[in-house]
Tab-separated table of C-alpha atoms in Angstrom:
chain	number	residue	atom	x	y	z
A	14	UNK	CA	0.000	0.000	0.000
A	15	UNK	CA	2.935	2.349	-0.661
A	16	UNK	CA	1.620	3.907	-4.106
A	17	UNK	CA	0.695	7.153	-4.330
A	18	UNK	CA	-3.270	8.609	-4.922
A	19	UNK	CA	-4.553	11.834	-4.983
A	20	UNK	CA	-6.644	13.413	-2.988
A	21	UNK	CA	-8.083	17.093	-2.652
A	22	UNK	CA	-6.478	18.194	0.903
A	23	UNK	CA	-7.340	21.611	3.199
A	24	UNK	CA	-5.186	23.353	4.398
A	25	UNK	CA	-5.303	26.634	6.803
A	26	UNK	CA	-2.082	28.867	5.669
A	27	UNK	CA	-1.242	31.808	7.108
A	28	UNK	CA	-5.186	32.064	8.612
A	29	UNK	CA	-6.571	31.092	4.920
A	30	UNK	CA	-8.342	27.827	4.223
A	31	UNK	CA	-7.743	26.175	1.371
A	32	UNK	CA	-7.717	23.159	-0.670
A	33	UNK	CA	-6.236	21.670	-3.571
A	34	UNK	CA	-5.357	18.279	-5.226
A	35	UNK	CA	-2.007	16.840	-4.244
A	36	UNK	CA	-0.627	13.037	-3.907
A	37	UNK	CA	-0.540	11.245	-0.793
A	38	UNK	CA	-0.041	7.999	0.703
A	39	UNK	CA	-2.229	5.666	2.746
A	40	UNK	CA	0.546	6.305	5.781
A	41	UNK	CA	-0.550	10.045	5.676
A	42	UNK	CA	-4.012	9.479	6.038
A	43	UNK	CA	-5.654	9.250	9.373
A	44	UNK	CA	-5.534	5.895	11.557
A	45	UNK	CA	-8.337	3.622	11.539
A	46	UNK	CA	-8.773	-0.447	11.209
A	47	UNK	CA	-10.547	-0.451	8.121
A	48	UNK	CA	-8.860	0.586	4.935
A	49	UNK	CA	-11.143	1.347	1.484
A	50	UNK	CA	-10.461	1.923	-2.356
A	51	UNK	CA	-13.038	4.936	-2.922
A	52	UNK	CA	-14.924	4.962	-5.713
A	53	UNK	CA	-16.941	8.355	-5.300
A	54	UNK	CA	-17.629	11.265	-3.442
A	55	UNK	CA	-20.166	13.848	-3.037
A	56	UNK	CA	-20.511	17.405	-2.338
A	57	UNK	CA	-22.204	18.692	0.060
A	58	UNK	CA	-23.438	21.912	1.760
A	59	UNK	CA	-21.377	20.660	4.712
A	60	UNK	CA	-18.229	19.553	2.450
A	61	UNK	CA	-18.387	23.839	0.522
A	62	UNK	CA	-18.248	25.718	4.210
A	63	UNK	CA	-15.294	23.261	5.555
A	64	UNK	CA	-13.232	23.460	2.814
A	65	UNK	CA	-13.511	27.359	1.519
A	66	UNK	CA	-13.208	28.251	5.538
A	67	UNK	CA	-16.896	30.197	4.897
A	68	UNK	CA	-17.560	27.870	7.906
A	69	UNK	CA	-15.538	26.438	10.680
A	70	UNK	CA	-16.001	23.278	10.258
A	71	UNK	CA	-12.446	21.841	9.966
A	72	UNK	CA	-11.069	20.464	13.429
A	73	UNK	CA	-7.500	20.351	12.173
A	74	UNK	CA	-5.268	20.878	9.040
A	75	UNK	CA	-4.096	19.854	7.113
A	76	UNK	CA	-7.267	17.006	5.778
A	77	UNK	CA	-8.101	15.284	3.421
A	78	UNK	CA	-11.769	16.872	2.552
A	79	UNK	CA	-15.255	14.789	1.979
A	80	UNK	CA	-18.082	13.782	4.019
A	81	UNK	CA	-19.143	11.042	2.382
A	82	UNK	CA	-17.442	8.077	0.215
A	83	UNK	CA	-18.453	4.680	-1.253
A	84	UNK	CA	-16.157	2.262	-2.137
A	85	UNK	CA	-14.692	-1.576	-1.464
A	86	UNK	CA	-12.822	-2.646	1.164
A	87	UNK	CA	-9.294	-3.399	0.730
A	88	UNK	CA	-8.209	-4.312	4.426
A	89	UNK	CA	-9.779	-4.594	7.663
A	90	UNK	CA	-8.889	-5.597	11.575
A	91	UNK	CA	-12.701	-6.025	11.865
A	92	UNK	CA	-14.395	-9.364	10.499
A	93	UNK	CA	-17.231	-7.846	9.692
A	94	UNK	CA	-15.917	-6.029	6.563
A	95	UNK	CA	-13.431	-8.531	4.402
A	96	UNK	CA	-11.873	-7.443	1.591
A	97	UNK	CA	-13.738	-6.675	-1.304
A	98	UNK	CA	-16.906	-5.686	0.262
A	99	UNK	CA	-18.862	-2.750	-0.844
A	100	UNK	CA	-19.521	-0.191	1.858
A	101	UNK	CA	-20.114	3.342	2.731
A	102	UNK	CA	-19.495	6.102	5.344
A	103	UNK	CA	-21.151	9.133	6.054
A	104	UNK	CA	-20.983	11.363	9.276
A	105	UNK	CA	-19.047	11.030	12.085
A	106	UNK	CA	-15.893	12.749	12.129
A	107	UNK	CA	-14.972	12.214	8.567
A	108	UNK	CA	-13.663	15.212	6.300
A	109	UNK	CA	-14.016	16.661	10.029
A	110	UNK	CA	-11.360	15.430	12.221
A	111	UNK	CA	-10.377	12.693	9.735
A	112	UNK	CA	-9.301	12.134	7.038
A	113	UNK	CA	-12.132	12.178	4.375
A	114	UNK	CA	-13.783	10.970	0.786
A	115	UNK	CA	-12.187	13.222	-1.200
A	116	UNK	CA	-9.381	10.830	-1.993
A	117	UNK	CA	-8.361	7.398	-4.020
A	118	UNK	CA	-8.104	5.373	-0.416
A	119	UNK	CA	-9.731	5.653	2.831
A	120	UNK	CA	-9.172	4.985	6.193
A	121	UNK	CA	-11.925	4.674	8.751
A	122	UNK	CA	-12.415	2.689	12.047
A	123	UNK	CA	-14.924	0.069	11.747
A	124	UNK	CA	-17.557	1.497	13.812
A	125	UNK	CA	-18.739	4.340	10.834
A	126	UNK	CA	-18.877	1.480	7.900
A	127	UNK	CA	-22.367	0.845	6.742
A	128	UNK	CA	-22.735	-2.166	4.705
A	129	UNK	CA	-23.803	-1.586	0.945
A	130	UNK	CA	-27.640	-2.719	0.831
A	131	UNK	CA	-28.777	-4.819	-2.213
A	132	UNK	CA	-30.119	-2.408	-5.069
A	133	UNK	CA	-27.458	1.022	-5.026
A	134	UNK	CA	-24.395	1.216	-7.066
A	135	UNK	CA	-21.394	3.176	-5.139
A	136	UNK	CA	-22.376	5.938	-7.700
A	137	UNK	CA	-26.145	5.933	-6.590
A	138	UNK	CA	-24.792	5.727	-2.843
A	139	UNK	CA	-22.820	9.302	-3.456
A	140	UNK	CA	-25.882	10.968	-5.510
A	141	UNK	CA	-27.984	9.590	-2.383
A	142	UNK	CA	-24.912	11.029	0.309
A	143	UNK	CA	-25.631	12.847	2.955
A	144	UNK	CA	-28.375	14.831	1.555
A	145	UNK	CA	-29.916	12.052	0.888
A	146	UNK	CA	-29.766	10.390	3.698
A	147	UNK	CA	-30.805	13.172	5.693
A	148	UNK	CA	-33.982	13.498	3.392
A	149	UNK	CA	-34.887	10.096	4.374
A	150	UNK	CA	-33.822	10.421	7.585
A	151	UNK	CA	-36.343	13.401	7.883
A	152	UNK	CA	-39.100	11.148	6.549
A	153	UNK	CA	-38.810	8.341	8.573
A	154	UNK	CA	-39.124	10.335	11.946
A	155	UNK	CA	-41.710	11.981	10.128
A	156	UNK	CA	-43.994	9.053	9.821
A	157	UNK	CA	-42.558	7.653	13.228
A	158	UNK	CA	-44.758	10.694	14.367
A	159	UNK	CA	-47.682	9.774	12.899
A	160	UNK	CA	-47.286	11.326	8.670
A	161	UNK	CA	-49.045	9.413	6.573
A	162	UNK	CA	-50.031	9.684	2.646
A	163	UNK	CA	-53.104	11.232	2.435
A	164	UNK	CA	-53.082	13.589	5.933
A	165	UNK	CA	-52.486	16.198	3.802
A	166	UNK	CA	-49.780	18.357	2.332
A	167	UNK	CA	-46.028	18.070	2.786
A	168	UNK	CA	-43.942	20.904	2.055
A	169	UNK	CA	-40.424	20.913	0.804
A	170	UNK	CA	-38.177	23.697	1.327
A	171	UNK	CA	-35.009	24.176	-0.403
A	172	UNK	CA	-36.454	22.076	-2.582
A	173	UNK	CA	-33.794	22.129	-5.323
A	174	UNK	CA	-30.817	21.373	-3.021
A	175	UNK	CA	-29.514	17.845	-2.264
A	176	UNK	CA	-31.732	17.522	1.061
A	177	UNK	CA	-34.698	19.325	-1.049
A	178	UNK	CA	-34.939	17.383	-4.428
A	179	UNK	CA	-34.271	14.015	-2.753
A	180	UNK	CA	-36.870	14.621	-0.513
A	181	UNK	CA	-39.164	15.681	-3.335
A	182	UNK	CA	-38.572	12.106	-5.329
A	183	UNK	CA	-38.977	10.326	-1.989
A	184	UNK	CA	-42.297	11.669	-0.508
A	185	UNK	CA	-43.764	11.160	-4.075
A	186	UNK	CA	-42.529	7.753	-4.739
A	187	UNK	CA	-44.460	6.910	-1.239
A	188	UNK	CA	-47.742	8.809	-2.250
A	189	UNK	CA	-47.262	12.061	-0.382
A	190	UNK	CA	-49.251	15.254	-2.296
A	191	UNK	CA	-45.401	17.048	-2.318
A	192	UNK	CA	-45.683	20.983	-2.274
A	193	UNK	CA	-41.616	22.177	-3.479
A	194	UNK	CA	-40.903	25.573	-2.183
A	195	UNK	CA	-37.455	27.562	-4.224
A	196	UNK	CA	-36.172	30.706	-4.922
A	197	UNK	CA	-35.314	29.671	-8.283
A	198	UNK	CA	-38.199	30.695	-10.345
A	199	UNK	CA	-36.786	28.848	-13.375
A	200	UNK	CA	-37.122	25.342	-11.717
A	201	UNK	CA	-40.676	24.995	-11.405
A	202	UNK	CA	-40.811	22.492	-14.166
A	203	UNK	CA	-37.415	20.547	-13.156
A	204	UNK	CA	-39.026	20.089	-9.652
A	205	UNK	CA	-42.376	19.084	-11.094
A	206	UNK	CA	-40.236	16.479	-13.113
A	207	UNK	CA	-39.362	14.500	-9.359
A	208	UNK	CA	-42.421	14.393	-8.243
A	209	UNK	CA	-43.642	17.997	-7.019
A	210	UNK	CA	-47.716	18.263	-7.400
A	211	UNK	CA	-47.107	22.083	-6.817
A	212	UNK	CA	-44.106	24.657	-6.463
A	213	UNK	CA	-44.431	27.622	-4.369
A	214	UNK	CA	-42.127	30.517	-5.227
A	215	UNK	CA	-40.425	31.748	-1.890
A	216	UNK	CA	-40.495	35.327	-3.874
A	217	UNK	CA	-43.940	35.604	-3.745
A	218	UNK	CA	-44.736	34.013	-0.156
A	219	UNK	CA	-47.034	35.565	1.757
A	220	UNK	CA	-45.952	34.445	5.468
A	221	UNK	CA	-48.720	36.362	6.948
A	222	UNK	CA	-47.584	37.919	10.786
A	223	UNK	CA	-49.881	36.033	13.232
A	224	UNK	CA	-48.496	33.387	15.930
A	225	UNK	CA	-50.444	31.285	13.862
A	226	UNK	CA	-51.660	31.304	10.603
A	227	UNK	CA	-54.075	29.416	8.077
A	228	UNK	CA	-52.902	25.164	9.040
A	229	UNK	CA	-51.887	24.063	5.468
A	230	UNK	CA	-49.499	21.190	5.902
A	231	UNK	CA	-49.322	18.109	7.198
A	232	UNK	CA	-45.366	17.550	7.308
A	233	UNK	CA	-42.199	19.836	6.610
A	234	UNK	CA	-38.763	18.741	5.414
A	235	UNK	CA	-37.227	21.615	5.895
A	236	UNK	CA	-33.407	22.925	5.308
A	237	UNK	CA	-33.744	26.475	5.862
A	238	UNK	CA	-34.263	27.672	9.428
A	239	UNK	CA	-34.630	30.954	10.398
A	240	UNK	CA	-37.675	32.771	9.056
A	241	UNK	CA	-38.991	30.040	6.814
A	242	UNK	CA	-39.005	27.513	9.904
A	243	UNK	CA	-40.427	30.116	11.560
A	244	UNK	CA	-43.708	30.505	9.578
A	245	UNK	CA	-43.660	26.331	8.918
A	246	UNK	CA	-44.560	26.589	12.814
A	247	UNK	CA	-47.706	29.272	12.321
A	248	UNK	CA	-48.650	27.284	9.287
A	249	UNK	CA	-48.603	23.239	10.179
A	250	UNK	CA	-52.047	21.415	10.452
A	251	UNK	CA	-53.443	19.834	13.621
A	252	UNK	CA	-50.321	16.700	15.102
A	253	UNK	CA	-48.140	18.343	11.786
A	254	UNK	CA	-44.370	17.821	12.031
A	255	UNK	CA	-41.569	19.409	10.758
A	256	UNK	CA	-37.931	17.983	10.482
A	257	UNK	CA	-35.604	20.278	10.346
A	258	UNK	CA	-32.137	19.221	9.397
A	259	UNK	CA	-30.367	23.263	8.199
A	260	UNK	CA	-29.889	26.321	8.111
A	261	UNK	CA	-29.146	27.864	4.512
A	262	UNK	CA	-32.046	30.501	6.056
A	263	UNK	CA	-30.037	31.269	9.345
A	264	UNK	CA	-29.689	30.131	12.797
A	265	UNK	CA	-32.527	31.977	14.855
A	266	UNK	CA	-36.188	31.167	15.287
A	267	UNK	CA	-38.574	33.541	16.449
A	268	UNK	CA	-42.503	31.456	16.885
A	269	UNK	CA	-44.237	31.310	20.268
A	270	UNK	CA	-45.584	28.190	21.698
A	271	UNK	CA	-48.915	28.515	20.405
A	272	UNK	CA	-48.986	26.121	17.551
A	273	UNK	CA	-47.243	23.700	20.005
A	274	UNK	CA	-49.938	23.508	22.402
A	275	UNK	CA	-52.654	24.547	20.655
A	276	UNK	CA	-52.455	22.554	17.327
A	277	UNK	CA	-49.775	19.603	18.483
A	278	UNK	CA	-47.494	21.087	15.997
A	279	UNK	CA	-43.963	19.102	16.295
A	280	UNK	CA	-40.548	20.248	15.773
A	281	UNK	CA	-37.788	16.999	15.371
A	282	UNK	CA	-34.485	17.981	14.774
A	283	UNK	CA	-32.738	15.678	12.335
A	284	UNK	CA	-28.892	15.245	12.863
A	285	UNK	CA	-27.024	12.847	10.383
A	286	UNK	CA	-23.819	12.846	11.347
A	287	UNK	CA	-23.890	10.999	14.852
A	288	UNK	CA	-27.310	8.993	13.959
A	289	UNK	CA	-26.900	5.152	15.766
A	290	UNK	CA	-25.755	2.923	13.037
A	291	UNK	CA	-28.825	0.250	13.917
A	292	UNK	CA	-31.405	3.058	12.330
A	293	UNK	CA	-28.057	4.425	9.970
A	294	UNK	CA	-28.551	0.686	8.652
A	295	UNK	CA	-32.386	0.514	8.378
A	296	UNK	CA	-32.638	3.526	6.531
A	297	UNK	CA	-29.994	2.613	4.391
A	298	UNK	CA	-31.756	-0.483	3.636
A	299	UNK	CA	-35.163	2.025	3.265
A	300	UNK	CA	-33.215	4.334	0.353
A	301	UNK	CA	-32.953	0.899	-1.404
A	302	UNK	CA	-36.307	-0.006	-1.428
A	303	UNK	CA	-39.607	2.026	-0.804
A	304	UNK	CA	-37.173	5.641	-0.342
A	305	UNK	CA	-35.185	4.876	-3.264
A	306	UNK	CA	-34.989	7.809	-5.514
A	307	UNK	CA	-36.300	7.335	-9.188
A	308	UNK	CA	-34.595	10.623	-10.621
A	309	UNK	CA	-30.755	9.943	-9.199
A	310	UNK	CA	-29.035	10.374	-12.859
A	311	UNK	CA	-31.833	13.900	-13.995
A	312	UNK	CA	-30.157	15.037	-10.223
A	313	UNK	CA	-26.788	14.341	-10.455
A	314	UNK	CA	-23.826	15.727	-12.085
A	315	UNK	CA	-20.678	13.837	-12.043
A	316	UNK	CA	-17.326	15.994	-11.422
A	317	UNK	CA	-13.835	15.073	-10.554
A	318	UNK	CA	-11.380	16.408	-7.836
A	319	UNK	CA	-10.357	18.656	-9.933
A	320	UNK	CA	-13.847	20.203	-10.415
A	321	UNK	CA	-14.347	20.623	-6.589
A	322	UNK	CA	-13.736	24.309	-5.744
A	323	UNK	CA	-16.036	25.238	-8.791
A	324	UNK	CA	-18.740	22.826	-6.993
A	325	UNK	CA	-17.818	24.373	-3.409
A	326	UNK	CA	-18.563	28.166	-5.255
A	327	UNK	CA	-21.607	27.166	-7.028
A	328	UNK	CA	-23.381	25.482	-3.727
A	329	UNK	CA	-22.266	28.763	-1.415
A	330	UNK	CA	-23.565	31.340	-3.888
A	331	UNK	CA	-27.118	29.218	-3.400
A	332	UNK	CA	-26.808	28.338	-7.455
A	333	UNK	CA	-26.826	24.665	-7.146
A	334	UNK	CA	-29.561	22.093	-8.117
A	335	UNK	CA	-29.631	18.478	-7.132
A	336	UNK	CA	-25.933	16.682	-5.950
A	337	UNK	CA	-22.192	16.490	-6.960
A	338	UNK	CA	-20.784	13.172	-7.239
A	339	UNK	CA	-16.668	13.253	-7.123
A	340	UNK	CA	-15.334	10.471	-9.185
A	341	UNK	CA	-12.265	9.889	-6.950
C-alpha cells in the first residue's frame, strides 16, 4: 500500500483555508482499522463551508476533505468487513477530524462502515450522500410521528438542493401530495419532473404575521431555518411535524408556543452525522427499497477532484440544483 493517490487536501495557511489536489499515501491518512479503495464522493453543503473556511467546520489541518465516500474494502482488523466488500461512510468525524472521501483510499475505524444494501451502485450511494440520507432520515421520523399519505400536504423547502430534491422524489414515490418551495423561479418544471404536485415561489410568499396562521401542511422537510421555519410553525395542520435538518435561512427562530400547544405542531431535529448505526442501517436499507430515488441520474452531475472548488462556489452562492458526485 505504498503507491501514491490523490486526494483534494485543506489546508489553513497563514489564517486562509484552502484546498487543492495533491498526492498522498495511505501512511498520511488518518488511523483507523478499516482501509477502502473509494470509488466516489459527493458534495455537500457541509463539504463547501469546511473546505472554503466560509464555515468552521475543519477540526485540524491539514485534511483530506469529503463527508461522504463509497467504495470496497481493501483491508480490515474487523471481520465484519473482508476485503472486497462494498460499503459506505457518512458522518461522524470524517472530512471533520479525519481524514475524508475526497481521496483514491480511505481509512476509517470500523464502527462508521455501513454495509452496501442490495439495489445502489457506489455511484447511486454518493448521488444519495448525505443529503440524501438526511432526506430520508427526515421522513422516517416523520412518519414515526404519525405522517401518513393522504393527511395532507407536505412541504419541501429548499427544494432544489440535495436535502430538497431528494426529498421531493422520496415523498412522491411513497404517495405524499409534495408541495416544493425555491427561490429559483426557473425550476418549477425541473421540480415538477421529481415528483412535485405544486411549487411555491419563496419570492412571492405571503408568510402572513400572526403566531399562527391558516394550518396548510401536514409535514415539513425543511433545510432552511430561520424565518422560513419560523412561519412552517404558524402554518402546520393539527399533530403536523416538521424535520428540520439546516440552516441555509439562518440560525434563529422567532414562533411562540402557540402552535405547540394549541395545534400539536412538532418540531424533530434531524442530525445525520452521529445517527446510531442500527437506524443508519435501516434507513440505508429504506433508500434501497420504498425511499429509493427514481430521478438519481436527472439530479446528479458527475465531477472530478479537480472540479471541486467550482462545486464548493456554485453550492455557497445558493446556485446549485440536485448533488455532486466526485469520481475519486
Amino acid at each position: 500500500m505504498s503507491e501514491t493517490f490523490r486526494a483534494f487536501r485543506v489546508f489553513d495557511e497563514d489564517g486562509r483555508v484552502q484546498g487543492r489536489v495533491v498526492s498522498m499515501t495511505l501512511d498520511e491518512l488518518s488511523p483507523g482499522t478499516v482501509v477502502i479503495k473509494a470509488s466516489y464522493s459527493s458534495v455537500n453543503y457541509k463539504d463547501a463551508l469546511a473546505a472554503t473556511g466560509t464555515g468552521k467546520i475543519i477540526r485540524r489541518f491539514p485534511l483530506v476533505g469529503g463527508i461522504d465516500v463509497a467504495g470496497t474494502v481493501v483491508s480490515s482488523e474487523d471481520g465484519r468487513f473482508r476485503a472486497g466488500r462494498p460499503v459506505l461512510i457518512t458522518g461522524y468525524d470524517l472530512g471533520v477530524a479525519h481524514d475524508g472521501g475526497y481521496a483514491g483510499f480511505v481509512r476509517v475505524p470500523a464502527e462508521w462502515v455501513v454495509p452496501v444494501p442490495d439495489g445502489l451502485s457506489a455511484f447511486d450511494l454518493m448521488a444519495i450522500g448525505t443529503a440524501g440520507f438526511t432526506a430520508a432520515l427526515s421522513i422516517a421520523n416523520l412518519e414515526q410521528n404519525g405522517l401518513a399519505p393522504g393527511q395532507g400536504p407536505v412541504i419541501v423547502t429548499g427544494a432544489t438542493g440535495g436535502v430538497g430534491s431528494l426529498a421531493v422524489q422520496m415523498l412522491a414515490a411513497r404517495g405524499y401530495h409534495v408541495t416544493a418551495l425555491t427561490g429559483k423561479d426557473g425550476a418549477h418544471e425541473y421540480l415538477r419532473s421529481l415528483g412535485a404536485t405544486d411549487v411555491i415561489s419563496r419570492h412571492t410568499l405571503q408568510m402572513g404575521t400572526k403566531p399562527m396562521e391558516k394550518p396548510l401542511w401536514a409535514g415539513a422537510v425543511d433545510v432552511a431555518g430561520g424565518e422560513t421555519l419560523a412561519w412552517l410553525t404558524r402554518t402546520m395542520m393539527y399533530n403536523g411535524a416538521i424535520a428540520c435538518s439546516g440552516l441555509t435561512g439562518g440560525t434563529d427562530l422567532k414562533t411562540t408556543v402557540l402552535p405547540f400547544i394549541l395545534r400539536g405542531a412538532k418540531l424533530l431535529g434531524i442530525d445525520s452525522v452521529m445517527c446510531p448505526m442500527a437506524k443508519r442501517i435501516d434507513v440505508w436499507r429504506r433508500l434501497a427499497t420504498d425511499l429509493k430515488p427514481h430521478h438519481l441520474q436527472a439530479t446528479a452531475t458527475a465531477i472530478g477532484l479537480d472540479d471541486l472548488p467550482k462545486a464548493f462556489a456554485t453550492l455557497l452562492a445558493g446556485e446549485a440544483r440536485g448533488r455532486f458526485v466526485v469520481n475519486v
